[in-house]
Amino acid sequence: MRYLRLAFDLYINSSIHVAVAVVCFAVISIVENNFQISLGLLAFIFFSTITGYNFVKYAGIAKLHHSSLAGNLRIIQIFSFISFLALIYFTVQLSVNVLLATGILGLLTLLYALPVFGNSRNLRSLAGIKIFVIAMVWAGTTVLLPVINAQQLLNQSTLIDLFQRFCMVVVLTLPFEIRDLIYDSHSLETIPQRIGIRKTRIFGVILLILICLIEIFQQQFRSYSFLSLFLVCVILGVFLLRSRERQAKYYASFVVESIPIIYLGIVLFMKYVLPIVVY
């Protein structure tokens, strides 16, 4: 049991779980737009997420809050290096347009991690914007990259998807910000620090309602997409309302981050399985 716990901690701390979540968001965009699955793009997103997250967490920029990291840090460094090599391999297979978009998202990640502003500050340390930078990178990676890779033009549907994904990632991040209230410096001015936990939950619920309402304005309204989105928003809302400053160890880092995986499962069931069962 001890070794299983250590392996699970390594799975979480090496950012594999968050990478799977990001890939699931990208697959949702591909499935709902009827794009052809690109394993190269998904592999690129997977390894770029691992490389980016581990760079931010373990490059000495972000603070380490969990003592369990110490024993696994060397393994994580080696794994991150292997992931970076894999990232290079899949990068050279992408189109120029995808690389250009990736470059912008990569620049945001670097500005988030590196002290490029005055007084050794980065985007993460600028008051109030950390959560929105994360949401921009996730939304761009999981909505724009599949569209560009499929050589499709940006349209109203894509912009709506982009805004919905941005809002959903913001809500996904709120349980982490609530958890980190006891760790984060007050200079960060995170949403829970500025408005409190109760209003943070209300803010997240309002965003979830907005996400569902905006779906109605999609040019190609699909009942399975709306129902899938509604169900995942309900699930996310429940976990947000149950978020506490002192929460179970894996509540945010595993359970909440599993919601994109659950979302993909719901989408696949609604689109491919349910029609067969019904008819």
PDB file of C-alpha atoms in Angstrom:
ATOM      1  CA  MET A   1       0.000   0.000   0.000  1.00  0.00           C
ATOM      2  CA  ARG A   2       2.863   2.366   0.811  1.00  0.00           C
ATOM      3  CA  TYR A   3       4.377   1.913  -2.646  1.00  0.00           C
ATOM      4  CA  LEU A   4       1.009   2.480  -4.290  1.00  0.00           C
ATOM      5  CA  ARG A   5       0.685   5.746  -2.352  1.00  0.00           C
ATOM      6  CA  LEU A   6       4.173   6.801  -3.407  1.00  0.00           C
ATOM      7  CA  ALA A   7       3.403   5.949  -7.038  1.00  0.00           C
ATOM      8  CA  PHE A   8       0.143   7.908  -6.844  1.00  0.00           C
ATOM      9  CA  ASP A   9       1.937  10.922  -5.338  1.00  0.00           C
ATOM     10  CA  LEU A  10       4.468  10.729  -8.148  1.00  0.00           C
ATOM     11  CA  TYR A  11       1.640  10.587 -10.703  1.00  0.00           C
ATOM     12  CA  ILE A  12       0.135  13.778  -9.250  1.00  0.00           C
ATOM     13  CA  ASN A  13       3.347  15.677  -8.517  1.00  0.00           C
ATOM     14  CA  SER A  14       4.927  14.946 -11.915  1.00  0.00           C
ATOM     15  CA  SER A  15       1.921  16.663 -13.574  1.00  0.00           C
ATOM     16  CA  ILE A  16       0.808  13.560 -15.465  1.00  0.00           C
ATOM     17  CA  HIS A  17      -2.731  13.922 -14.131  1.00  0.00           C
ATOM     18  CA  VAL A  18      -3.073  17.555 -15.137  1.00  0.00           C
ATOM     19  CA  ALA A  19      -1.632  16.708 -18.568  1.00  0.00           C
ATOM     20  CA  VAL A  20      -4.283  14.015 -19.042  1.00  0.00           C
ATOM     21  CA  ALA A  21      -6.926  16.584 -18.074  1.00  0.00           C
ATOM     22  CA  VAL A  22      -5.665  19.102 -20.640  1.00  0.00           C
ATOM     23  CA  VAL A  23      -5.575  16.421 -23.351  1.00  0.00           C
ATOM     24  CA  CYS A  24      -9.167  15.468 -22.505  1.00  0.00           C
ATOM     25  CA  PHE A  25     -10.262  19.078 -23.007  1.00  0.00           C
ATOM     26  CA  ALA A  26      -8.521  19.053 -26.405  1.00  0.00           C
ATOM     27  CA  VAL A  27     -10.209  15.780 -27.385  1.00  0.00           C
ATOM     28  CA  ILE A  28     -13.582  17.299 -26.470  1.00  0.00           C
ATOM     29  CA  SER A  29     -12.900  20.165 -28.899  1.00  0.00           C
ATOM     30  CA  ILE A  30     -11.898  17.687 -31.599  1.00  0.00           C
ATOM     31  CA  VAL A  31     -14.931  15.427 -31.082  1.00  0.00           C
ATOM     32  CA  GLU A  32     -17.488  18.226 -30.895  1.00  0.00           C
ATOM     33  CA  ASN A  33     -16.138  19.835 -34.081  1.00  0.00           C
ATOM     34  CA  ASN A  34     -15.844  16.488 -35.883  1.00  0.00           C
ATOM     35  CA  PHE A  35     -12.143  17.000 -36.535  1.00  0.00           C
ATOM     36  CA  GLN A  36      -9.879  14.078 -37.341  1.00  0.00           C
ATOM     37  CA  ILE A  37      -7.972  12.882 -34.275  1.00  0.00           C
ATOM     38  CA  SER A  38      -4.339  13.980 -34.435  1.00  0.00           C
ATOM     39  CA  LEU A  39      -2.251  11.801 -32.126  1.00  0.00           C
ATOM     40  CA  GLY A  40       0.765  14.006 -32.814  1.00  0.00           C
ATOM     41  CA  LEU A  41      -1.056  17.110 -31.596  1.00  0.00           C
ATOM     42  CA  LEU A  42      -2.421  15.340 -28.512  1.00  0.00           C
ATOM     43  CA  ALA A  43       1.033  13.989 -27.666  1.00  0.00           C
ATOM     44  CA  PHE A  44       2.442  17.493 -28.097  1.00  0.00           C
ATOM     45  CA  ILE A  45      -0.193  18.920 -25.739  1.00  0.00           C
ATOM     46  CA  PHE A  46       0.471  16.143 -23.205  1.00  0.00           C
ATOM     47  CA  PHE A  47       4.240  16.591 -23.068  1.00  0.00           C
ATOM     48  CA  SER A  48       4.114  20.383 -23.297  1.00  0.00           C
ATOM     49  CA  THR A  49       1.769  20.446 -20.289  1.00  0.00           C
ATOM     50  CA  ILE A  50       4.110  18.251 -18.254  1.00  0.00           C
ATOM     51  CA  THR A  51       7.141  20.304 -19.283  1.00  0.00           C
ATOM     52  CA  GLY A  52       5.434  23.636 -18.631  1.00  0.00           C
ATOM     53  CA  TYR A  53       3.889  22.730 -15.289  1.00  0.00           C
ATOM     54  CA  ASN A  54       7.020  21.084 -13.930  1.00  0.00           C
ATOM     55  CA  PHE A  55       9.128  24.011 -15.078  1.00  0.00           C
ATOM     56  CA  VAL A  56       6.864  26.412 -13.184  1.00  0.00           C
ATOM     57  CA  LYS A  57       6.688  24.220 -10.068  1.00  0.00           C
ATOM     58  CA  TYR A  58      10.264  23.014  -9.774  1.00  0.00           C
ATOM     59  CA  ALA A  59      12.485  25.642 -11.363  1.00  0.00           C
ATOM     60  CA  GLY A  60      12.782  27.497  -8.090  1.00  0.00           C
ATOM     61  CA  ILE A  61      10.151  30.044  -9.019  1.00  0.00           C
ATOM     62  CA  ALA A  62       7.072  28.615  -7.329  1.00  0.00           C
ATOM     63  CA  LYS A  63       7.117  27.570  -3.698  1.00  0.00           C
ATOM     64  CA  LEU A  64       6.904  23.916  -2.743  1.00  0.00           C
ATOM     65  CA  HIS A  65       4.040  23.430  -0.324  1.00  0.00           C
ATOM     66  CA  HIS A  66       4.077  19.673   0.068  1.00  0.00           C
ATOM     67  CA  SER A  67       6.845  17.817   1.900  1.00  0.00           C
ATOM     68  CA  SER A  68       6.088  14.642  -0.086  1.00  0.00           C
ATOM     69  CA  LEU A  69       7.817  16.224  -3.069  1.00  0.00           C
ATOM     70  CA  ALA A  70      11.323  15.950  -1.610  1.00  0.00           C
ATOM     71  CA  GLY A  71      11.810  12.225  -2.143  1.00  0.00           C
ATOM     72  CA  ASN A  72      10.388  12.253  -5.645  1.00  0.00           C
ATOM     73  CA  LEU A  73      12.000  15.455  -6.879  1.00  0.00           C
ATOM     74  CA  ARG A  74      14.924  13.750  -8.600  1.00  0.00           C
ATOM     75  CA  ILE A  75      12.614  11.313 -10.375  1.00  0.00           C
ATOM     76  CA  ILE A  76      10.383  14.180 -11.450  1.00  0.00           C
ATOM     77  CA  GLN A  77      13.383  16.082 -12.846  1.00  0.00           C
ATOM     78  CA  ILE A  78      14.447  13.088 -14.933  1.00  0.00           C
ATOM     79  CA  PHE A  79      10.878  12.491 -16.092  1.00  0.00           C
ATOM     80  CA  SER A  80      10.529  16.170 -17.004  1.00  0.00           C
ATOM     81  CA  PHE A  81      13.695  16.020 -19.097  1.00  0.00           C
ATOM     82  CA  ILE A  82      12.432  12.938 -20.958  1.00  0.00           C
ATOM     83  CA  SER A  83       9.102  14.726 -21.502  1.00  0.00           C
ATOM     84  CA  PHE A  84      10.958  17.733 -22.881  1.00  0.00           C
ATOM     85  CA  LEU A  85      12.789  15.511 -25.384  1.00  0.00           C
ATOM     86  CA  ALA A  86       9.459  13.979 -26.411  1.00  0.00           C
ATOM     87  CA  LEU A  87       8.045  17.490 -26.723  1.00  0.00           C
ATOM     88  CA  ILE A  88      10.789  18.445 -29.172  1.00  0.00           C
ATOM     89  CA  TYR A  89      10.099  15.306 -31.218  1.00  0.00           C
ATOM     90  CA  PHE A  90       6.403  16.092 -31.601  1.00  0.00           C
ATOM     91  CA  THR A  91       6.978  19.828 -32.045  1.00  0.00           C
ATOM     92  CA  VAL A  92       8.845  19.382 -35.331  1.00  0.00           C
ATOM     93  CA  GLN A  93       5.839  17.471 -36.709  1.00  0.00           C
ATOM     94  CA  LEU A  94       3.425  20.362 -36.264  1.00  0.00           C
ATOM     95  CA  SER A  95       2.413  22.865 -38.926  1.00  0.00           C
ATOM     96  CA  VAL A  96       3.811  26.380 -38.957  1.00  0.00           C
ATOM     97  CA  ASN A  97       0.474  27.899 -37.939  1.00  0.00           C
ATOM     98  CA  VAL A  98       0.176  25.622 -34.916  1.00  0.00           C
ATOM     99  CA  LEU A  99       3.750  26.458 -33.950  1.00  0.00           C
ATOM    100  CA  LEU A 100       3.036  30.186 -34.158  1.00  0.00           C
ATOM    101  CA  ALA A 101       0.013  29.850 -31.877  1.00  0.00           C
ATOM    102  CA  THR A 102       2.003  27.607 -29.557  1.00  0.00           C
ATOM    103  CA  GLY A 103       4.756  30.211 -29.432  1.00  0.00           C
ATOM    104  CA  ILE A 104       2.328  32.791 -28.052  1.00  0.00           C
ATOM    105  CA  LEU A 105       1.025  30.353 -25.433  1.00  0.00           C
ATOM    106  CA  GLY A 106       4.585  29.334 -24.583  1.00  0.00           C
ATOM    107  CA  LEU A 107       5.553  32.978 -24.122  1.00  0.00           C
ATOM    108  CA  LEU A 108       2.713  33.416 -21.635  1.00  0.00           C
ATOM    109  CA  THR A 109       3.987  30.375 -19.738  1.00  0.00           C
ATOM    110  CA  LEU A 110       7.519  31.789 -19.621  1.00  0.00           C
ATOM    111  CA  LEU A 111       6.264  35.183 -18.459  1.00  0.00           C
ATOM    112  CA  TYR A 112       4.244  33.356 -15.813  1.00  0.00           C
ATOM    113  CA  ALA A 113       7.330  31.575 -14.470  1.00  0.00           C
ATOM    114  CA  LEU A 114      10.378  33.774 -15.145  1.00  0.00           C
ATOM    115  CA  PRO A 115      11.109  36.993 -13.207  1.00  0.00           C
ATOM    116  CA  VAL A 116      11.082  39.270 -16.257  1.00  0.00           C
ATOM    117  CA  PHE A 117       9.386  42.253 -14.621  1.00  0.00           C
ATOM    118  CA  GLY A 118      10.815  44.682 -12.128  1.00  0.00           C
ATOM    119  CA  ASN A 119      11.823  43.523  -8.643  1.00  0.00           C
ATOM    120  CA  SER A 120      12.152  39.908  -9.867  1.00  0.00           C
ATOM    121  CA  ARG A 121       8.421  39.653 -10.532  1.00  0.00           C
ATOM    122  CA  ASN A 122       6.574  37.514 -13.077  1.00  0.00           C
ATOM    123  CA  LEU A 123       2.965  37.197 -14.240  1.00  0.00           C
ATOM    124  CA  ARG A 124       2.241  34.823 -11.382  1.00  0.00           C
ATOM    125  CA  SER A 125       3.244  37.426  -8.829  1.00  0.00           C
ATOM    126  CA  LEU A 126       1.233  40.275 -10.355  1.00  0.00           C
ATOM    127  CA  ALA A 127      -1.822  40.963  -8.246  1.00  0.00           C
ATOM    128  CA  GLY A 128      -5.011  39.241  -9.289  1.00  0.00           C
ATOM    129  CA  ILE A 129      -4.099  37.834 -12.713  1.00  0.00           C
ATOM    130  CA  LYS A 130      -2.566  34.407 -11.975  1.00  0.00           C
ATOM    131  CA  ILE A 131      -5.801  32.456 -12.435  1.00  0.00           C
ATOM    132  CA  PHE A 132      -6.650  34.243 -15.687  1.00  0.00           C
ATOM    133  CA  VAL A 133      -3.235  33.564 -17.252  1.00  0.00           C
ATOM    134  CA  ILE A 134      -3.680  29.855 -16.510  1.00  0.00           C
ATOM    135  CA  ALA A 135      -7.170  29.931 -18.035  1.00  0.00           C
ATOM    136  CA  MET A 136      -5.901  31.705 -21.171  1.00  0.00           C
ATOM    137  CA  VAL A 137      -3.180  29.104 -21.749  1.00  0.00           C
ATOM    138  CA  TRP A 138      -5.532  26.157 -21.142  1.00  0.00           C
ATOM    139  CA  ALA A 139      -8.252  27.607 -23.370  1.00  0.00           C
ATOM    140  CA  GLY A 140      -5.835  28.463 -26.158  1.00  0.00           C
ATOM    141  CA  THR A 141      -4.194  25.046 -26.012  1.00  0.00           C
ATOM    142  CA  THR A 142      -7.402  23.007 -25.943  1.00  0.00           C
ATOM    143  CA  VAL A 143      -9.625  25.060 -28.253  1.00  0.00           C
ATOM    144  CA  LEU A 144      -7.464  27.074 -30.653  1.00  0.00           C
ATOM    145  CA  LEU A 145      -4.739  24.501 -31.338  1.00  0.00           C
ATOM    146  CA  PRO A 146      -7.181  21.776 -32.509  1.00  0.00           C
ATOM    147  CA  VAL A 147      -8.950  24.319 -34.760  1.00  0.00           C
ATOM    148  CA  ILE A 148      -5.685  25.574 -36.261  1.00  0.00           C
ATOM    149  CA  ASN A 149      -4.339  22.041 -36.629  1.00  0.00           C
ATOM    150  CA  ALA A 150      -7.519  21.100 -38.556  1.00  0.00           C
ATOM    151  CA  GLN A 151      -6.883  24.114 -40.827  1.00  0.00           C
ATOM    152  CA  GLN A 152     -10.232  25.641 -39.946  1.00  0.00           C
ATOM    153  CA  LEU A 153     -10.992  29.352 -39.772  1.00  0.00           C
ATOM    154  CA  LEU A 154     -11.880  31.013 -36.487  1.00  0.00           C
ATOM    155  CA  ASN A 155     -15.615  31.674 -36.348  1.00  0.00           C
ATOM    156  CA  GLN A 156     -18.324  32.549 -33.844  1.00  0.00           C
ATOM    157  CA  SER A 157     -18.585  28.953 -32.644  1.00  0.00           C
ATOM    158  CA  THR A 158     -14.858  28.797 -31.925  1.00  0.00           C
ATOM    159  CA  LEU A 159     -14.919  32.101 -30.044  1.00  0.00           C
ATOM    160  CA  ILE A 160     -17.832  30.885 -27.916  1.00  0.00           C
ATOM    161  CA  ASP A 161     -15.989  27.620 -27.202  1.00  0.00           C
ATOM    162  CA  LEU A 162     -12.887  29.620 -26.287  1.00  0.00           C
ATOM    163  CA  PHE A 163     -14.770  31.840 -23.848  1.00  0.00           C
ATOM    164  CA  GLN A 164     -16.605  28.886 -22.294  1.00  0.00           C
ATOM    165  CA  ARG A 165     -13.367  26.950 -21.840  1.00  0.00           C
ATOM    166  CA  PHE A 166     -11.691  30.015 -20.337  1.00  0.00           C
ATOM    167  CA  CYS A 167     -14.507  30.403 -17.801  1.00  0.00           C
ATOM    168  CA  MET A 168     -14.538  26.686 -16.996  1.00  0.00           C
ATOM    169  CA  VAL A 169     -10.807  26.633 -16.287  1.00  0.00           C
ATOM    170  CA  VAL A 170     -11.204  29.678 -14.042  1.00  0.00           C
ATOM    171  CA  VAL A 171     -13.837  27.766 -12.039  1.00  0.00           C
ATOM    172  CA  LEU A 172     -11.635  24.654 -12.011  1.00  0.00           C
ATOM    173  CA  THR A 173      -8.840  26.715 -10.497  1.00  0.00           C
ATOM    174  CA  LEU A 174     -10.924  28.262  -7.714  1.00  0.00           C
ATOM    175  CA  PRO A 175     -10.765  25.188  -5.399  1.00  0.00           C
ATOM    176  CA  PHE A 176      -6.962  25.391  -5.677  1.00  0.00           C
ATOM    177  CA  GLU A 177      -6.983  29.072  -4.759  1.00  0.00           C
ATOM    178  CA  ILE A 178      -9.247  28.351  -1.799  1.00  0.00           C
ATOM    179  CA  ARG A 179      -6.890  25.561  -0.704  1.00  0.00           C
ATOM    180  CA  ASP A 180      -3.819  27.759  -1.092  1.00  0.00           C
ATOM    181  CA  LEU A 181      -5.150  30.603   1.037  1.00  0.00           C
ATOM    182  CA  ILE A 182      -2.863  29.445   3.852  1.00  0.00           C
ATOM    183  CA  TYR A 183       0.163  29.386   1.518  1.00  0.00           C
ATOM    184  CA  ASP A 184      -0.224  32.272  -0.934  1.00  0.00           C
ATOM    185  CA  SER A 185       1.297  35.642  -0.219  1.00  0.00           C
ATOM    186  CA  HIS A 186      -1.285  38.377   0.262  1.00  0.00           C
ATOM    187  CA  SER A 187       0.454  40.327  -2.522  1.00  0.00           C
ATOM    188  CA  LEU A 188      -0.974  37.840  -5.046  1.00  0.00           C
ATOM    189  CA  GLU A 189      -4.493  39.116  -4.330  1.00  0.00           C
ATOM    190  CA  THR A 190      -6.126  35.893  -5.464  1.00  0.00           C
ATOM    191  CA  ILE A 191      -9.893  35.854  -5.833  1.00  0.00           C
ATOM    192  CA  PRO A 192     -10.516  34.212  -2.399  1.00  0.00           C
ATOM    193  CA  GLN A 193      -8.119  36.691  -0.796  1.00  0.00           C
ATOM    194  CA  ARG A 194      -9.941  39.647  -2.305  1.00  0.00           C
ATOM    195  CA  ILE A 195     -13.588  38.635  -1.896  1.00  0.00           C
ATOM    196  CA  GLY A 196     -13.536  35.732   0.544  1.00  0.00           C
ATOM    197  CA  ILE A 197     -14.404  32.046   0.155  1.00  0.00           C
ATOM    198  CA  ARG A 198     -18.197  32.452   0.116  1.00  0.00           C
ATOM    199  CA  LYS A 199     -18.197  35.094  -2.616  1.00  0.00           C
ATOM    200  CA  THR A 200     -15.613  33.086  -4.541  1.00  0.00           C
ATOM    201  CA  ARG A 201     -18.054  30.167  -4.652  1.00  0.00           C
ATOM    202  CA  ILE A 202     -20.841  32.515  -5.808  1.00  0.00           C
ATOM    203  CA  PHE A 203     -18.552  33.954  -8.487  1.00  0.00           C
ATOM    204  CA  GLY A 204     -17.771  30.451  -9.749  1.00  0.00           C
ATOM    205  CA  VAL A 205     -21.447  29.441  -9.845  1.00  0.00           C
ATOM    206  CA  ILE A 206     -22.281  32.589 -11.836  1.00  0.00           C
ATOM    207  CA  LEU A 207     -19.586  31.675 -14.366  1.00  0.00           C
ATOM    208  CA  LEU A 208     -20.992  28.153 -14.667  1.00  0.00           C
ATOM    209  CA  ILE A 209     -24.489  29.511 -15.314  1.00  0.00           C
ATOM    210  CA  LEU A 210     -23.026  31.883 -17.917  1.00  0.00           C
ATOM    211  CA  ILE A 211     -21.254  28.983 -19.632  1.00  0.00           C
ATOM    212  CA  CYS A 212     -24.534  27.087 -20.009  1.00  0.00           C
ATOM    213  CA  LEU A 213     -26.507  30.125 -21.171  1.00  0.00           C
ATOM    214  CA  ILE A 214     -23.937  31.015 -23.836  1.00  0.00           C
ATOM    215  CA  GLU A 215     -24.209  27.500 -25.296  1.00  0.00           C
ATOM    216  CA  ILE A 216     -27.687  28.441 -26.521  1.00  0.00           C
ATOM    217  CA  PHE A 217     -26.126  30.958 -28.921  1.00  0.00           C
ATOM    218  CA  GLN A 218     -24.028  28.365 -30.744  1.00  0.00           C
ATOM    219  CA  GLN A 219     -24.752  28.435 -34.484  1.00  0.00           C
ATOM    220  CA  GLN A 220     -24.971  24.649 -34.514  1.00  0.00           C
ATOM    221  CA  PHE A 221     -26.811  23.915 -31.295  1.00  0.00           C
ATOM    222  CA  ARG A 222     -26.485  20.250 -30.389  1.00  0.00           C
ATOM    223  CA  SER A 223     -28.567  18.763 -27.609  1.00  0.00           C
ATOM    224  CA  TYR A 224     -25.861  16.267 -26.589  1.00  0.00           C
ATOM    225  CA  SER A 225     -23.293  19.070 -26.289  1.00  0.00           C
ATOM    226  CA  PHE A 226     -25.600  21.189 -24.145  1.00  0.00           C
ATOM    227  CA  LEU A 227     -26.573  18.282 -21.900  1.00  0.00           C
ATOM    228  CA  SER A 228     -22.927  17.228 -21.504  1.00  0.00           C
ATOM    229  CA  LEU A 229     -21.918  20.785 -20.683  1.00  0.00           C
ATOM    230  CA  PHE A 230     -24.801  21.194 -18.234  1.00  0.00           C
ATOM    231  CA  LEU A 231     -23.942  17.965 -16.400  1.00  0.00           C
ATOM    232  CA  VAL A 232     -20.257  18.808 -16.050  1.00  0.00           C
ATOM    233  CA  CYS A 233     -21.110  22.321 -14.845  1.00  0.00           C
ATOM    234  CA  VAL A 234     -23.353  20.809 -12.158  1.00  0.00           C
ATOM    235  CA  ILE A 235     -20.546  18.449 -11.108  1.00  0.00           C
ATOM    236  CA  LEU A 236     -18.009  21.257 -11.065  1.00  0.00           C
ATOM    237  CA  GLY A 237     -20.393  23.476  -9.128  1.00  0.00           C
ATOM    238  CA  VAL A 238     -20.860  20.810  -6.444  1.00  0.00           C
ATOM    239  CA  PHE A 239     -17.102  20.402  -5.978  1.00  0.00           C
ATOM    240  CA  LEU A 240     -16.603  24.167  -5.902  1.00  0.00           C
ATOM    241  CA  LEU A 241     -19.274  24.594  -3.206  1.00  0.00           C
ATOM    242  CA  ARG A 242     -17.631  21.833  -1.169  1.00  0.00           C
ATOM    243  CA  SER A 243     -14.182  23.430  -1.403  1.00  0.00           C
ATOM    244  CA  ARG A 244     -12.644  24.424   1.897  1.00  0.00           C
ATOM    245  CA  GLU A 245      -9.450  26.127   2.995  1.00  0.00           C
ATOM    246  CA  ARG A 246      -8.459  22.867   4.651  1.00  0.00           C
ATOM    247  CA  GLN A 247      -9.446  20.094   2.285  1.00  0.00           C
ATOM    248  CA  ALA A 248      -8.439  16.494   1.774  1.00  0.00           C
ATOM    249  CA  LYS A 249      -4.985  16.072   0.295  1.00  0.00           C
ATOM    250  CA  TYR A 250      -6.160  14.939  -3.139  1.00  0.00           C
ATOM    251  CA  TYR A 251      -9.415  16.918  -3.304  1.00  0.00           C
ATOM    252  CA  ALA A 252      -8.166  19.619  -5.675  1.00  0.00           C
ATOM    253  CA  SER A 253      -5.077  17.997  -7.168  1.00  0.00           C
ATOM    254  CA  PHE A 254      -6.840  14.771  -8.173  1.00  0.00           C
ATOM    255  CA  VAL A 255     -10.628  14.904  -7.776  1.00  0.00           C
ATOM    256  CA  VAL A 256     -11.225  18.402  -9.156  1.00  0.00           C
ATOM    257  CA  GLU A 257      -8.594  17.962 -11.863  1.00  0.00           C
ATOM    258  CA  SER A 258     -10.390  14.767 -12.926  1.00  0.00           C
ATOM    259  CA  ILE A 259     -13.440  16.771 -14.040  1.00  0.00           C
ATOM    260  CA  PRO A 260     -12.148  17.283 -17.635  1.00  0.00           C
ATOM    261  CA  ILE A 261     -11.706  13.496 -17.822  1.00  0.00           C
ATOM    262  CA  ILE A 262     -15.281  13.000 -16.592  1.00  0.00           C
ATOM    263  CA  TYR A 263     -16.432  15.648 -19.081  1.00  0.00           C
ATOM    264  CA  LEU A 264     -14.869  13.740 -21.987  1.00  0.00           C
ATOM    265  CA  GLY A 265     -16.527  10.539 -20.806  1.00  0.00           C
ATOM    266  CA  ILE A 266     -19.920  12.278 -20.714  1.00  0.00           C
ATOM    267  CA  VAL A 267     -19.425  13.762 -24.214  1.00  0.00           C
ATOM    268  CA  LEU A 268     -18.430  10.404 -25.715  1.00  0.00           C
ATOM    269  CA  PHE A 269     -21.362   8.674 -24.022  1.00  0.00           C
ATOM    270  CA  MET A 270     -23.868  11.303 -25.132  1.00  0.00           C
ATOM    271  CA  LYS A 271     -22.642  11.413 -28.727  1.00  0.00           C
ATOM    272  CA  TYR A 272     -21.856   7.779 -29.488  1.00  0.00           C
ATOM    273  CA  VAL A 273     -23.401   5.447 -26.873  1.00  0.00           C
ATOM    274  CA  LEU A 274     -26.726   7.027 -25.915  1.00  0.00           C
ATOM    275  CA  PRO A 275     -28.114   7.215 -29.506  1.00  0.00           C
ATOM    276  CA  ILE A 276     -27.494   3.466 -29.884  1.00  0.00           C
ATOM    277  CA  VAL A 277     -29.192   2.697 -26.569  1.00  0.00           C
ATOM    278  CA  VAL A 278     -32.176   4.929 -27.333  1.00  0.00           C
ATOM    279  CA  TYR A 279     -32.735   3.775 -30.898  1.00  0.00           C
TER     280      TYR A 279
END
